[in-house]
XYZ file of C-alpha atoms in Angstrom:
168
model
C -0.143 0.241 -0.147
C 3.013 2.605 1.024
C 4.625 1.836 -2.619
C 1.423 2.411 -4.565
C 0.761 5.635 -2.420
C 4.334 6.503 -3.041
C 4.009 6.021 -6.343
C 0.915 8.404 -6.850
C 2.739 11.279 -5.710
C 5.350 10.855 -7.920
C 2.687 10.324 -10.827
C 0.647 13.466 -9.382
C 4.309 15.366 -9.247
C 4.240 14.489 -13.254
C 0.754 15.664 -14.112
C 0.308 12.187 -14.587
C -3.465 12.518 -12.624
C -5.349 9.451 -13.887
C -2.591 7.289 -12.997
C -2.471 9.050 -10.369
C -6.122 7.433 -8.976
C -5.248 4.763 -10.167
C -2.186 3.976 -7.638
C -3.915 5.584 -4.437
C -7.130 3.144 -5.335
C -4.981 0.346 -5.543
C -2.859 1.553 -2.206
C -6.522 1.396 -0.492
C -7.620 -1.890 -1.893
C -4.778 -3.245 0.026
C -5.611 -1.233 3.062
C -8.490 0.886 3.479
C -7.344 2.886 6.458
C -4.655 4.175 5.214
C -5.033 8.278 5.998
C -2.228 9.409 3.820
C -3.956 8.016 0.240
C -7.395 9.078 0.588
C -5.758 12.766 1.664
C -3.498 12.496 -1.306
C -6.343 10.648 -3.735
C -8.641 13.879 -2.294
C -5.292 15.880 -3.953
C -5.499 14.920 -6.950
C -9.054 14.752 -7.199
C -9.604 18.567 -6.504
C -6.442 19.170 -9.351
C -9.251 17.353 -11.775
C -11.803 19.724 -10.865
C -13.684 16.578 -8.956
C -14.254 18.749 -5.956
C -17.101 15.713 -4.070
C -14.698 13.675 -4.406
C -11.880 14.981 -2.701
C -14.400 16.188 -0.336
C -15.776 13.224 0.183
C -11.523 11.477 0.191
C -10.890 14.027 3.041
C -13.732 13.521 4.976
C -12.316 9.622 4.610
C -9.132 11.024 5.757
C -10.293 12.250 8.798
C -12.754 9.784 9.854
C -9.401 7.275 10.189
C -6.962 10.193 11.558
C -8.944 13.475 12.717
C -6.478 14.971 14.403
C -4.778 16.076 10.505
C -4.413 19.858 10.230
C -3.670 18.498 6.519
C -6.106 16.690 5.125
C -8.584 19.298 7.452
C -6.531 22.662 5.777
C -7.147 20.195 2.313
C -11.034 19.872 2.730
C -11.144 23.915 3.730
C -9.732 24.296 0.369
C -12.074 22.035 -1.933
C -14.920 23.652 0.280
C -14.003 27.205 -0.800
C -13.676 26.128 -4.560
C -17.439 24.854 -3.851
C -18.439 28.126 -2.387
C -19.274 26.277 0.597
C -17.070 29.644 2.556
C -18.447 28.867 6.292
C -17.810 25.006 5.860
C -14.523 26.131 4.522
C -13.702 28.406 7.384
C -14.726 25.733 10.365
C -12.559 23.131 8.375
C -9.670 25.787 8.996
C -10.137 26.831 12.163
C -10.279 23.198 13.325
C -6.788 22.485 11.436
C -5.191 25.284 13.345
C -6.386 24.155 16.936
C -4.386 21.339 15.628
C -1.806 23.418 14.262
C -2.104 26.632 15.265
C 1.307 27.832 13.307
C 0.147 27.030 10.093
C 0.655 30.195 8.316
C -1.303 28.036 5.084
C -4.426 27.899 7.002
C -4.428 31.528 8.131
C -3.810 32.117 4.476
C -6.735 29.950 3.400
C -8.729 32.004 6.046
C -8.093 34.890 5.291
C -9.395 33.948 1.346
C -12.259 32.791 2.557
C -12.863 36.322 4.239
C -13.132 37.844 1.253
C -15.913 37.117 -0.295
C -17.673 36.723 3.455
C -16.970 40.788 3.395
C -18.894 41.023 0.233
C -21.533 39.691 1.986
C -20.933 41.764 4.971
C -20.877 45.446 2.852
C -24.306 43.412 0.496
C -26.174 43.545 3.548
C -26.385 39.690 3.182
C -24.689 38.757 6.674
C -24.335 40.064 10.145
C -20.007 41.569 10.685
C -20.642 39.648 14.107
C -20.177 36.238 11.936
C -16.515 36.930 10.961
C -15.894 38.785 14.488
C -16.544 35.287 15.848
C -14.267 33.413 13.522
C -11.537 36.017 14.431
C -11.587 35.836 17.992
C -11.560 32.082 17.840
C -8.318 32.231 16.083
C -5.263 31.128 18.177
C -1.538 32.904 17.832
C -1.402 36.347 17.378
C -0.185 38.441 15.356
C -2.536 36.607 12.474
C -5.942 37.287 13.859
C -5.722 40.898 14.560
C -4.071 41.095 10.901
C -7.075 39.482 9.696
C -9.760 41.895 11.527
C -7.532 44.862 10.449
C -8.057 43.769 6.928
C -11.574 42.909 7.592
C -12.543 46.759 9.350
C -10.706 48.068 6.105
C -12.662 46.435 3.360
C -16.234 46.954 5.344
C -15.389 50.381 6.694
C -14.611 49.801 10.034
C -12.653 51.537 12.425
C -9.034 50.498 11.646
C -7.138 52.757 13.982
C -7.973 50.739 16.664
C -7.246 47.077 14.431
C -3.690 48.444 13.515
C -2.555 49.113 17.080
C -3.868 45.445 18.073
C -1.407 44.548 15.304
C 1.594 46.411 17.190
C 0.648 45.623 20.512
C 1.344 42.163 19.377
């Protein structure tokens, strides 16, 4: 199973995505509980634009290894591409609880917050939902930086937010 999984990684890197899918499926036929193979298969499905299958693969990986920050971030990416922003943010938040210094997860939350800010500006969403998301994040100064960006996008008090960034 590990050999097929490694072959899948190599084939993905070579751009041979359909062959990579085949190798991951062979790995999972041998060892269905190999979380890494489910996660990697999800990555290939995402590259192929098969987002529903990608989400399914990431969820299988997480059913096996619930504390995988990588699988949670990958799930968040696929959900974000599907337009399921609240679910993607939740997935990134879970990843950050496991790995608080994950810069990619913070960046991914930032990318999810941009369309959410648009919903706030167009009165389709309450601003408190973003404040709650930001308040739940660990490890300053990243939450403060997100709050500053949020305030600047929505016309809030950027001076106060900037002071928090500088303070941390």
